[in-house]
Coordinates of C-alpha atoms and ligand atoms in Angstrom, one line a residue:
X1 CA 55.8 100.8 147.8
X2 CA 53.3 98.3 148.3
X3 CA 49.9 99.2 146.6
X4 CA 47.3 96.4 147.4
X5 CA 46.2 94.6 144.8
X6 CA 42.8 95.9 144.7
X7 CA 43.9 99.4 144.7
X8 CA 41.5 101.5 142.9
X9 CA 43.1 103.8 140.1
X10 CA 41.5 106.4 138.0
X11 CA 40.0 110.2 137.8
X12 CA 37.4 112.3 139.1
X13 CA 34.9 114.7 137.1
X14 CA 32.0 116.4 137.9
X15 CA 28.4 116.5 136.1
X16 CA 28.2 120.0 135.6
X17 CA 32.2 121.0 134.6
X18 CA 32.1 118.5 131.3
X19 CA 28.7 117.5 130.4
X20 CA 27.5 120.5 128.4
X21 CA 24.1 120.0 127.0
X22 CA 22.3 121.7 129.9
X23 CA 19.0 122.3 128.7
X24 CA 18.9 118.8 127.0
X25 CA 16.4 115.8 127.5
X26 CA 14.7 117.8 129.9
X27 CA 17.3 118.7 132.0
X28 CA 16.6 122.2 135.1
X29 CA 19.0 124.8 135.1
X30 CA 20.9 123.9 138.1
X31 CA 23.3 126.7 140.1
X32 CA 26.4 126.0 139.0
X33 CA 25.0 126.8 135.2
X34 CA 25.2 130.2 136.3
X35 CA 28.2 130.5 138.5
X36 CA 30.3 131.9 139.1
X37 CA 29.4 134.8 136.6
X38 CA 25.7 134.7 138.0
X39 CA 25.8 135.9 141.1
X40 CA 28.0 138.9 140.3
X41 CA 26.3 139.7 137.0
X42 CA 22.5 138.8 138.3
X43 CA 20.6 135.8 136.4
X44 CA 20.3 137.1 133.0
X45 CA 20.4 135.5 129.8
X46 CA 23.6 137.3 128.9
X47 CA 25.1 134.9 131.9
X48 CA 23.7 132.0 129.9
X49 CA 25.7 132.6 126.6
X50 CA 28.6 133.4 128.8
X51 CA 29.0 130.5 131.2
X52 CA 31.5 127.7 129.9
X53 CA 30.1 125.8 132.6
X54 CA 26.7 125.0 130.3
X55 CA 28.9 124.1 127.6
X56 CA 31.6 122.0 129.1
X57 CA 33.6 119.4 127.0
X58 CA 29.8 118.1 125.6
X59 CA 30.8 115.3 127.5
X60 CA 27.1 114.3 127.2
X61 CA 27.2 113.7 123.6
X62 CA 31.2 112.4 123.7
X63 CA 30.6 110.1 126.9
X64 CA 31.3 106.6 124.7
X65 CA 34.7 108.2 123.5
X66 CA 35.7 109.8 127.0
X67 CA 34.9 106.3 129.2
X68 CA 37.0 104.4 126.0
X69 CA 40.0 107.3 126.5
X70 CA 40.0 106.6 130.3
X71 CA 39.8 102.7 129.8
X72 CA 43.0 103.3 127.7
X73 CA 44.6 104.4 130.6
X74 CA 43.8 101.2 132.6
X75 CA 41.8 103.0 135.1
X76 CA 39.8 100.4 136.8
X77 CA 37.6 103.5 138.6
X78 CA 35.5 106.4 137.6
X79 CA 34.6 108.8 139.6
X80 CA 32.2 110.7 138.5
X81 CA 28.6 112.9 139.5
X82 CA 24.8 113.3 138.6
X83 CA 23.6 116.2 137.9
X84 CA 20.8 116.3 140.2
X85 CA 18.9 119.1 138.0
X86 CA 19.1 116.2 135.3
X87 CA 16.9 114.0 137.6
X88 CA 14.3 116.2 139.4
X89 CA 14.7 119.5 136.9
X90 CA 13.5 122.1 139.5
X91 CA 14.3 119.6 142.4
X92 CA 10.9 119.4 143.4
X93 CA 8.9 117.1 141.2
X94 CA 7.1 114.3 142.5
X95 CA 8.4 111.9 139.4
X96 CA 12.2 111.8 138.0
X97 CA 12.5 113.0 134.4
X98 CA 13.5 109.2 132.6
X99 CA 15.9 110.6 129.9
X100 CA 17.7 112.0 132.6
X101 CA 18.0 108.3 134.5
X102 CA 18.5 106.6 131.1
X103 CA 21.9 108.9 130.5
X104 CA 23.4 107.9 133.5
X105 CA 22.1 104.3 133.2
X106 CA 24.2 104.6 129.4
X107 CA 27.5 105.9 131.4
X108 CA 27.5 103.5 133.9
X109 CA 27.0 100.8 131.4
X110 CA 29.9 102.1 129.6
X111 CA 32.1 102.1 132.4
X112 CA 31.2 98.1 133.4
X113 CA 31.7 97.3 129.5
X114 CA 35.3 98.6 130.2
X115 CA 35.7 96.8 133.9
X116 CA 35.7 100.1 135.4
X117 CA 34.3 100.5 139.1
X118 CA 32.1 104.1 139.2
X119 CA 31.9 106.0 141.7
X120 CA 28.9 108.4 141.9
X121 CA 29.1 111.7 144.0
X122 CA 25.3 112.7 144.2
X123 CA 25.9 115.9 144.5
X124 CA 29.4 117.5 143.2
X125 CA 28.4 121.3 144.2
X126 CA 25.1 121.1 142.3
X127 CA 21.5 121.2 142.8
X128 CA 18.8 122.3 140.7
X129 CA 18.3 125.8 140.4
X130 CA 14.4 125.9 141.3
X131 CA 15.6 124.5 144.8
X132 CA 18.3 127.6 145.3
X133 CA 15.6 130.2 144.9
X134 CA 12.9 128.9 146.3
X135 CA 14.6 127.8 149.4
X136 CA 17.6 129.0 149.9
X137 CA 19.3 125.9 149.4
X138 CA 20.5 123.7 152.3
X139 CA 19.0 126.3 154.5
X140 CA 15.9 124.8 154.5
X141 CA 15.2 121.4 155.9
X142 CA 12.9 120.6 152.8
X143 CA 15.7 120.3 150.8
X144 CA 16.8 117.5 152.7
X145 CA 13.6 115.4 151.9
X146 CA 14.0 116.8 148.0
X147 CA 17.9 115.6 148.3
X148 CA 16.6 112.1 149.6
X149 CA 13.9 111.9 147.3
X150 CA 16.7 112.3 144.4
X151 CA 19.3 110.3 146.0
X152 CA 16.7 107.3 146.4
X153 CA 15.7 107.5 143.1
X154 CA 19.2 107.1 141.7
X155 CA 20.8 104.5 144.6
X156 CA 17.9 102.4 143.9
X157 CA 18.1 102.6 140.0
X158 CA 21.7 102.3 139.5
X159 CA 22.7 99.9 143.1
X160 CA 23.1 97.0 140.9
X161 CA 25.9 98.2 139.2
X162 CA 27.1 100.9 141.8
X163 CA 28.7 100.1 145.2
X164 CA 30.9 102.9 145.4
X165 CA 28.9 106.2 146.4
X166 CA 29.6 109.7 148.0
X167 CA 27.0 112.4 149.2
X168 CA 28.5 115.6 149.2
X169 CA 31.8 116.8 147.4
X170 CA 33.5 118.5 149.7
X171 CA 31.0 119.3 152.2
X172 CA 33.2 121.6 154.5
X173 CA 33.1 124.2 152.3
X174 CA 30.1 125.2 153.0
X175 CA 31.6 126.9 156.2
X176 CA 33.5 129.2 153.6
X177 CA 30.8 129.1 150.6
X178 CA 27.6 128.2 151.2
X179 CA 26.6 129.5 148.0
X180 CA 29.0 126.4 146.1
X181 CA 28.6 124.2 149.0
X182 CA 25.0 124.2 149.7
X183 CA 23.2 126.1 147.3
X184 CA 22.2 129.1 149.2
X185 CA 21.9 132.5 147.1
X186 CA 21.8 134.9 149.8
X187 CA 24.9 136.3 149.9
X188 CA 27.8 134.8 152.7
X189 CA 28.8 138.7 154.2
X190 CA 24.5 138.7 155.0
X191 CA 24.0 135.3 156.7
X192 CA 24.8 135.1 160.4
X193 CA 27.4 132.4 161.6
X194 CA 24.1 131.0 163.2
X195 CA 22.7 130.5 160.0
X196 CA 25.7 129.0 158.2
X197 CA 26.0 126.1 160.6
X198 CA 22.5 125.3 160.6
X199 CA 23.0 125.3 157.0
X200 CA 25.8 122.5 157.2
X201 CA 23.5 120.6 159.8
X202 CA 21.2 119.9 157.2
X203 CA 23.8 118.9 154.9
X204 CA 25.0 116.5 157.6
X205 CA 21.7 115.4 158.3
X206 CA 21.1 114.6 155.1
X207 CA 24.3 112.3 154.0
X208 CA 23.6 110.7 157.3
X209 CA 20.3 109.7 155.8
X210 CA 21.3 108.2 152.8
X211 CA 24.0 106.4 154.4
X212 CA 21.6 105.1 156.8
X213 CA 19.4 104.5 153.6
X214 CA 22.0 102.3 151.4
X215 CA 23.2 100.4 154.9
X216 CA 19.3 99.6 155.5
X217 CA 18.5 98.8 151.9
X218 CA 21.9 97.1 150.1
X219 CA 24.1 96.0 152.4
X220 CA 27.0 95.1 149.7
X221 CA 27.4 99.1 149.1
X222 CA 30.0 101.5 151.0
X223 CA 28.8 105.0 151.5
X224 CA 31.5 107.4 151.8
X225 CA 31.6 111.6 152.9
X226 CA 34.1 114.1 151.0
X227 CA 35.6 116.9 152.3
X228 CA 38.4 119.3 150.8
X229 CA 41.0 118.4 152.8
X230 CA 43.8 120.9 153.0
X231 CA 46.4 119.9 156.6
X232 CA 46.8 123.0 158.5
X233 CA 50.8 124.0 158.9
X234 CA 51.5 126.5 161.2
X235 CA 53.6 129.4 159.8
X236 CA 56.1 129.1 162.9
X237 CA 56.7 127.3 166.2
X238 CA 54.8 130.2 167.7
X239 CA 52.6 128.2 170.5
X240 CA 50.3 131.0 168.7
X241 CA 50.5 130.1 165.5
X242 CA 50.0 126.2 166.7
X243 CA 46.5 126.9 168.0
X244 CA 45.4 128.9 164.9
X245 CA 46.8 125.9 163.1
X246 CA 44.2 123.7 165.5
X247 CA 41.2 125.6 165.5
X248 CA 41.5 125.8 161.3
X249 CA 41.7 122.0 161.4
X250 CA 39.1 121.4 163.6
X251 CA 36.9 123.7 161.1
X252 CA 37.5 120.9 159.0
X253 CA 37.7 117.9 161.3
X254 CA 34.4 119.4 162.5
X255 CA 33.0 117.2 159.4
X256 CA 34.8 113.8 159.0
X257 CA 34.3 113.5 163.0
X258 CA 30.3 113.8 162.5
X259 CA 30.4 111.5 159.1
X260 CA 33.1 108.6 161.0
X261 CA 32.0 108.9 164.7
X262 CA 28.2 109.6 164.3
X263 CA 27.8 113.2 166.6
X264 CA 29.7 116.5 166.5
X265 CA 33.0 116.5 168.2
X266 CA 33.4 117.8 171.9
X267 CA 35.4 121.0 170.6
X268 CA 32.1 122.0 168.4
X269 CA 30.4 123.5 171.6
X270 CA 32.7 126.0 171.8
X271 CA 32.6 127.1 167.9
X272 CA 28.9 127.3 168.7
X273 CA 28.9 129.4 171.6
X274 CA 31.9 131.9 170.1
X275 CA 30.3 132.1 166.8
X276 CA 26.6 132.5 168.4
X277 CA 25.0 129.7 166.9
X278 CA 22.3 128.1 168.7
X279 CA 22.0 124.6 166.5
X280 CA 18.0 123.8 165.5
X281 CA 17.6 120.5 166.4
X282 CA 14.9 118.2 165.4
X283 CA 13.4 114.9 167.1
X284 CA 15.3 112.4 164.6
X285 CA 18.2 114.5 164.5
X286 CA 20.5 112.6 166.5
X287 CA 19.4 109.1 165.4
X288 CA 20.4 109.9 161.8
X289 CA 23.8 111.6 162.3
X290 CA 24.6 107.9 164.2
X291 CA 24.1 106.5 160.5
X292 CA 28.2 106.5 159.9
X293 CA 29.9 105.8 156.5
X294 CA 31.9 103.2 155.3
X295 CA 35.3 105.4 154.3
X296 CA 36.4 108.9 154.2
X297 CA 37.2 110.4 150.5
X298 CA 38.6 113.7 150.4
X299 CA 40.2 116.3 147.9
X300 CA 44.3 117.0 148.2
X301 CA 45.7 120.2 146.2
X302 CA 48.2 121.3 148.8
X303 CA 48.8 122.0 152.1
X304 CA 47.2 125.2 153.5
X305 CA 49.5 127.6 156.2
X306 CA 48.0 129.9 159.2
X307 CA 49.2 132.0 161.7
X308 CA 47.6 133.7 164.5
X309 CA 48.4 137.2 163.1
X310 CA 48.0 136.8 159.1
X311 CA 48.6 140.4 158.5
X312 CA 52.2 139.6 158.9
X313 CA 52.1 137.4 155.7
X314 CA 51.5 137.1 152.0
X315 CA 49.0 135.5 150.7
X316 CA 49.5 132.3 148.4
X317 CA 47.3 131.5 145.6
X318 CA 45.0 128.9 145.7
X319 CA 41.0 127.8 145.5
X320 CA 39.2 128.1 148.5
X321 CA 41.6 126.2 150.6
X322 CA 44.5 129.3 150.1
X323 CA 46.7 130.0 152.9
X324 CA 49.7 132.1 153.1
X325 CA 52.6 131.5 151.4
X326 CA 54.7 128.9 152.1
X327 CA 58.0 129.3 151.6
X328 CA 59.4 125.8 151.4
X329 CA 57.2 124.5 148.6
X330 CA 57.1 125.2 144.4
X331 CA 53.9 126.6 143.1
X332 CA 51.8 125.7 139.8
X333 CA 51.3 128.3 137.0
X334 CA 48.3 129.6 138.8
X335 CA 50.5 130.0 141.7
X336 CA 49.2 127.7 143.6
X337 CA 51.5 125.2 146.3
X338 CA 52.6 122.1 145.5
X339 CA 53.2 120.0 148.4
X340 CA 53.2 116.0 148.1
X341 CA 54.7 115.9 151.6
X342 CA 51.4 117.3 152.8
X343 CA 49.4 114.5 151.1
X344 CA 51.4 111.9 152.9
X345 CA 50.7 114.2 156.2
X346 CA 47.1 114.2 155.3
X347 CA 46.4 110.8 154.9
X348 CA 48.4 109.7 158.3
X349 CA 46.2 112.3 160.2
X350 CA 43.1 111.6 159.0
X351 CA 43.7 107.6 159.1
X352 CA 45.1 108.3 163.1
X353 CA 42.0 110.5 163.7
X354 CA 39.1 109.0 162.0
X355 CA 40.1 105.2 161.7
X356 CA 38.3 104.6 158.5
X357 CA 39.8 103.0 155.2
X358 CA 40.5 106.6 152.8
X359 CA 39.9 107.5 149.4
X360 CA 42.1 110.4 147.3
X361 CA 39.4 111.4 145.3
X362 CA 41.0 114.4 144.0
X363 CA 44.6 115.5 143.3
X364 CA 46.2 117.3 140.2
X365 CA 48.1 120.3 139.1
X366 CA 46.1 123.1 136.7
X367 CA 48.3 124.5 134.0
X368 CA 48.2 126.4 130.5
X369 CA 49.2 123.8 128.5
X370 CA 50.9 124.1 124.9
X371 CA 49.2 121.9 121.9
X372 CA 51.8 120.8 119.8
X373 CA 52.4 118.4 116.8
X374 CA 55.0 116.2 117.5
X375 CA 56.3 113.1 115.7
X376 CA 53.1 113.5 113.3
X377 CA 50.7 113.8 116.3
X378 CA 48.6 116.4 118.2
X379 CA 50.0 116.1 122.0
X380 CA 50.8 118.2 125.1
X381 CA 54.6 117.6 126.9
X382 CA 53.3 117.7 130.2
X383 CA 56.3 116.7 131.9
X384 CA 55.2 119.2 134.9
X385 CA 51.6 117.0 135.3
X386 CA 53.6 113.8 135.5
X387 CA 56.3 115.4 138.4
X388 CA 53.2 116.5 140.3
X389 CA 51.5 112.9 139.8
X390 CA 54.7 110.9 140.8
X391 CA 55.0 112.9 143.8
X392 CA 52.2 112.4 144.8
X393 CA 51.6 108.8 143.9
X394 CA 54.9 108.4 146.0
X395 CA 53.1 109.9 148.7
X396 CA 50.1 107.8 148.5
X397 CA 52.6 104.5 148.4
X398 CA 54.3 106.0 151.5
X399 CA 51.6 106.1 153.6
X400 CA 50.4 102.6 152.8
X401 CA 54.0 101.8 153.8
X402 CA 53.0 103.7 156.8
X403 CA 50.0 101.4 157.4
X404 CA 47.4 103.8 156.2
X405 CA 44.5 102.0 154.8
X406 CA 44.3 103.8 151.6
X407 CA 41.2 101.8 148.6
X408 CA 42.2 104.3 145.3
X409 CA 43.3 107.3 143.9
X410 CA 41.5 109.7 141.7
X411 CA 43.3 112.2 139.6
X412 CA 41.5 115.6 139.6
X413 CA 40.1 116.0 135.6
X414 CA 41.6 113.1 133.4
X415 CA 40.1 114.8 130.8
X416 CA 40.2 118.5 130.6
X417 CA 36.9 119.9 132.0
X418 CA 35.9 123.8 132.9
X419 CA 37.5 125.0 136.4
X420 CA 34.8 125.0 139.3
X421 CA 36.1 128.4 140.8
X422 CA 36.2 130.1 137.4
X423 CA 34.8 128.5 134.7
X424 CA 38.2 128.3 133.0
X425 CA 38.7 125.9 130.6
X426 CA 42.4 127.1 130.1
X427 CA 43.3 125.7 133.7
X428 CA 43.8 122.3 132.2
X429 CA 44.3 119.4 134.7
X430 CA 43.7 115.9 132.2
X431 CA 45.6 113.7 131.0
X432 CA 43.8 114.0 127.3
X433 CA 43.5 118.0 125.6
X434 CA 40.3 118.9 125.1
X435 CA 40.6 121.7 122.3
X436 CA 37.6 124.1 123.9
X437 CA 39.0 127.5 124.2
X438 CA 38.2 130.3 126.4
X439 CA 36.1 131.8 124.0
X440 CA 34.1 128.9 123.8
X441 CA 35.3 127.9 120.2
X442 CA 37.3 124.8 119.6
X443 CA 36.8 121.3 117.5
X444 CA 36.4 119.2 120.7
X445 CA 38.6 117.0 119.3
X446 CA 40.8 114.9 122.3
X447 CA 44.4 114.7 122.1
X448 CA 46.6 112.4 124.5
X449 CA 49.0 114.0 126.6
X450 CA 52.5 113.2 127.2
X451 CA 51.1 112.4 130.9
X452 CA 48.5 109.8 129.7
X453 CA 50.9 106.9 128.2
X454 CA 53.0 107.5 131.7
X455 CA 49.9 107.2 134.0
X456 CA 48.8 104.1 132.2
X457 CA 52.3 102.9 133.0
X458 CA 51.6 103.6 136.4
X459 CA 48.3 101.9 136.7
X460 CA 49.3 99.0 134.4
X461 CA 52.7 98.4 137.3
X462 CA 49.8 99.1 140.3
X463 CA 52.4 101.9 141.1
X464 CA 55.4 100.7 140.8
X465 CA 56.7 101.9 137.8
X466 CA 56.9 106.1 138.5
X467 CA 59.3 106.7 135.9
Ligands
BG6_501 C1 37.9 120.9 143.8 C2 36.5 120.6 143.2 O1 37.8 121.6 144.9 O2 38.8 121.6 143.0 C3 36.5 120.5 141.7 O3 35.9 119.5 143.8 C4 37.4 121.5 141.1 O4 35.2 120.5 141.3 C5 38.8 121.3 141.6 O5 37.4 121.5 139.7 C6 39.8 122.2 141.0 O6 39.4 123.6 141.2 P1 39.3 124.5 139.9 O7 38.6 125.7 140.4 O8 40.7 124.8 139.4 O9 38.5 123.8 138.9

């Protein structure tokens, strides 16, 4: 497999599932420190205590050690995200709180001490509480001027040493959760279809702004979108079956075609008109969604299979990209697929589709893992964790070999973090233990995995040594 030589290797992790500390230095409450138990429970202080989300692996006290663990690995990439409620604490300040900017200025420094490239989502389903409430998230257009006033502050603070950036993480889920997508607190089952796409054309609007920022302003940087990006199967040949399998990839494609081509695709009209949306447009509108980015980044758990009549089928497990079951693939402990195959798929589609260089920004397996002392050490034999990898990685190699332009690959939570969907910090995805557990207790001592002296193999062979 031929990995170029510039092929970017690392891991991915997100502000607000490892930072902890998230009333520190000034920092706003932002939405995610109250899901997901918030929105059942209401926003009480009894959701405070209970989050693990506010605690997370106090990566914001450990960051020197973390960044030093990762560099072990080799990984010549970070990816990783500001916590916009960290910058503008109720999102709507005219000035940026400086101790937030200084911590991020300290991690990116970190990561340049160590040769490692980061790569900044600006928001990685997050934005400052104040903004939810008063607006209704993404559903008002203010927010987009609050989400450029933050995401100028930090491009131009941090450009010198950051050319790699992406706006939203994974902005198509917004169609499914607008609450975790785009920060909007009235409940999904209460907005109209209307309202959810006008929603996401904000969103759009507003990566197509910063894009058009950084191409205007720093002309050495590469803007990139990220989208969850799960390849529809169908369940059977059924012709059926093959155009539920279309119209759930277009729901996706809907996204990467307005981020790579610059205006929604022709099949959008219809999702409009059958879903009764009547899209608000604005004057500039259509100028700024012509502002298109540099690559396409996307998420890859597994594949996700439809059929026309679901009630035929089970369910499989899964986050938000769950689709029936598939009979042909394993599953993780959480029950979720586990198809390499469909990464390979994946990146051949989206390459053929879009035509922009790709980016696996996120890929790994969950699992309860066992803490053991072996040979004298503290370690996890995660031999599972390094099957799903290899697979994977094969996959990635396979369609470079196919001619996919592919720039890196970042594994889902080197380190182990707290679950976005659940706030679980028992669904453990890194390479290095991090002894929190579920009741919050725990040292937060690290502890190399069996998984982290084989991935630094990998990275140290640019992929060629899987074994
Ligand atoms: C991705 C998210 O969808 O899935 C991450 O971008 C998340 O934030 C990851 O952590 C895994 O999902 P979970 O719910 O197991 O943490």
């Amino acid at each position: 497999m031929s990995f170029p030589a510039n092929f970017m290797w690392g891991g991915a992790l997100a502000a607000n599932q490892c930072e902890g500390a998230y009333d520190q230095d000034g920092k706003g409450l932002s939405i995610q420190d109250l899901l997901p138990y918030g929105i059942r429970k209401g926003l009480s202080s009894e959701v405070l205590s209970d989050n693990l989300k506010l605690k997370g692996i106090d990566h914001y006290h450990r960051y020197k050690e973390d960044i030093a663990l990762l560099a072990g690995m080799g990984f010549n990439v970070y990816r990783f995200s500001i916590a916009w409620s960290r910058i503008y604490p109720q999102g709507d300040e005219e000035e940026p709180n400086e101790k937030g900017l200084q911590f991020y200025d300290n991690v990116i420094n970190e990561c340049k001490k160590y040769g490692i490239e980061p790569l900044i989502t600006l928001s990685h389903y997050e934005m400052p509480l104040g903004i939810c409430q008063k607006y209704d998230g993404f559903r008002s257009r203010i927010v987009i001027q609050l989400f450029e006033r933050y995401a100028k502050t930090v491009i131009d603070r941090y450009h010198d040493r950051v050319k790699y950036w992406l706006t939203f993480n994974e902005i198509n889920v917004t169609l499914i959760s607008p609450l975790m997508g785009a920060g909007v607190i009235t409940p999904k089952q209460e907005l109209t279809a209307a309202q959810i796409y006008q929603t996401a054309h904000h969103q759009l609007i507003a990566s197509a702004k910063i894009t058009k920022y950084v191409h205007e302003h720093y002309t050495d940087l590469k803007v990139g979108c990220m989208v969850a990006a799960a390849p529809r199967y169908p369940m059977t040949c059924d012709p059926l079956d093959m155009r539920t399998m279309m119209e759930s990839q277009h729901e996706l494609d809907y996204f990467i075609h307005v981020h790579a081509f610059g205006k929604y695709p022709y099949y959008a009209q219809k999702i409009w008109k059958e879903n009764g949306v009547v899209l608000e447009w604005e004057k500039d509108d259509e100028m700024f969604l012509s502002h298109t980015v540099d690559f396409i980044s996307f998420s890859y758990y597994n594949s996700k299979v439809v059929a026309f009549d679901e009630s035929k089928y089970s369910l499989s497990n899964g986050n938000m990209m769950r689709g029936l079951t598939n009979p042909y693939v394993k599953v993780s402990d959480f029950g979720y697929p586990i198809d390499p195959q469909g990464l390979r798929f994946c990146l051949n589609y989206l390459y053929d589709h879009f035509h922009l260089p790709l980016f696996v920004a996120e890929n790994g397996i969950g699992s309860y893992d066992e803490l053991i002392l072996d040979d004298g050490k503290m370690t996890v034999k995660d031999d599972y964790r390094i099957e799903f990898h290899k697979e994977h990685i094969k996959a990635v190699g396979e369609s470079i070999d196919d001619g996919v332009e592919v720039w890196g690959y970042t594994s889902w939570g080197p380190i182990d973090c707290v679950s976005a969907a659940t706030a679980q910090i028992d669904k453990r995805y890194g390479f290095v233990y991090v002894d929190r557990q579920p009741d919050g207790s725990g040292s937060l001592e690290r502890y190399k995995k069996k998984s982290y002296e084989w991935y630094r193999k990998v990275i140290l062979s640019n992929g060629q040594n899987l074994d």
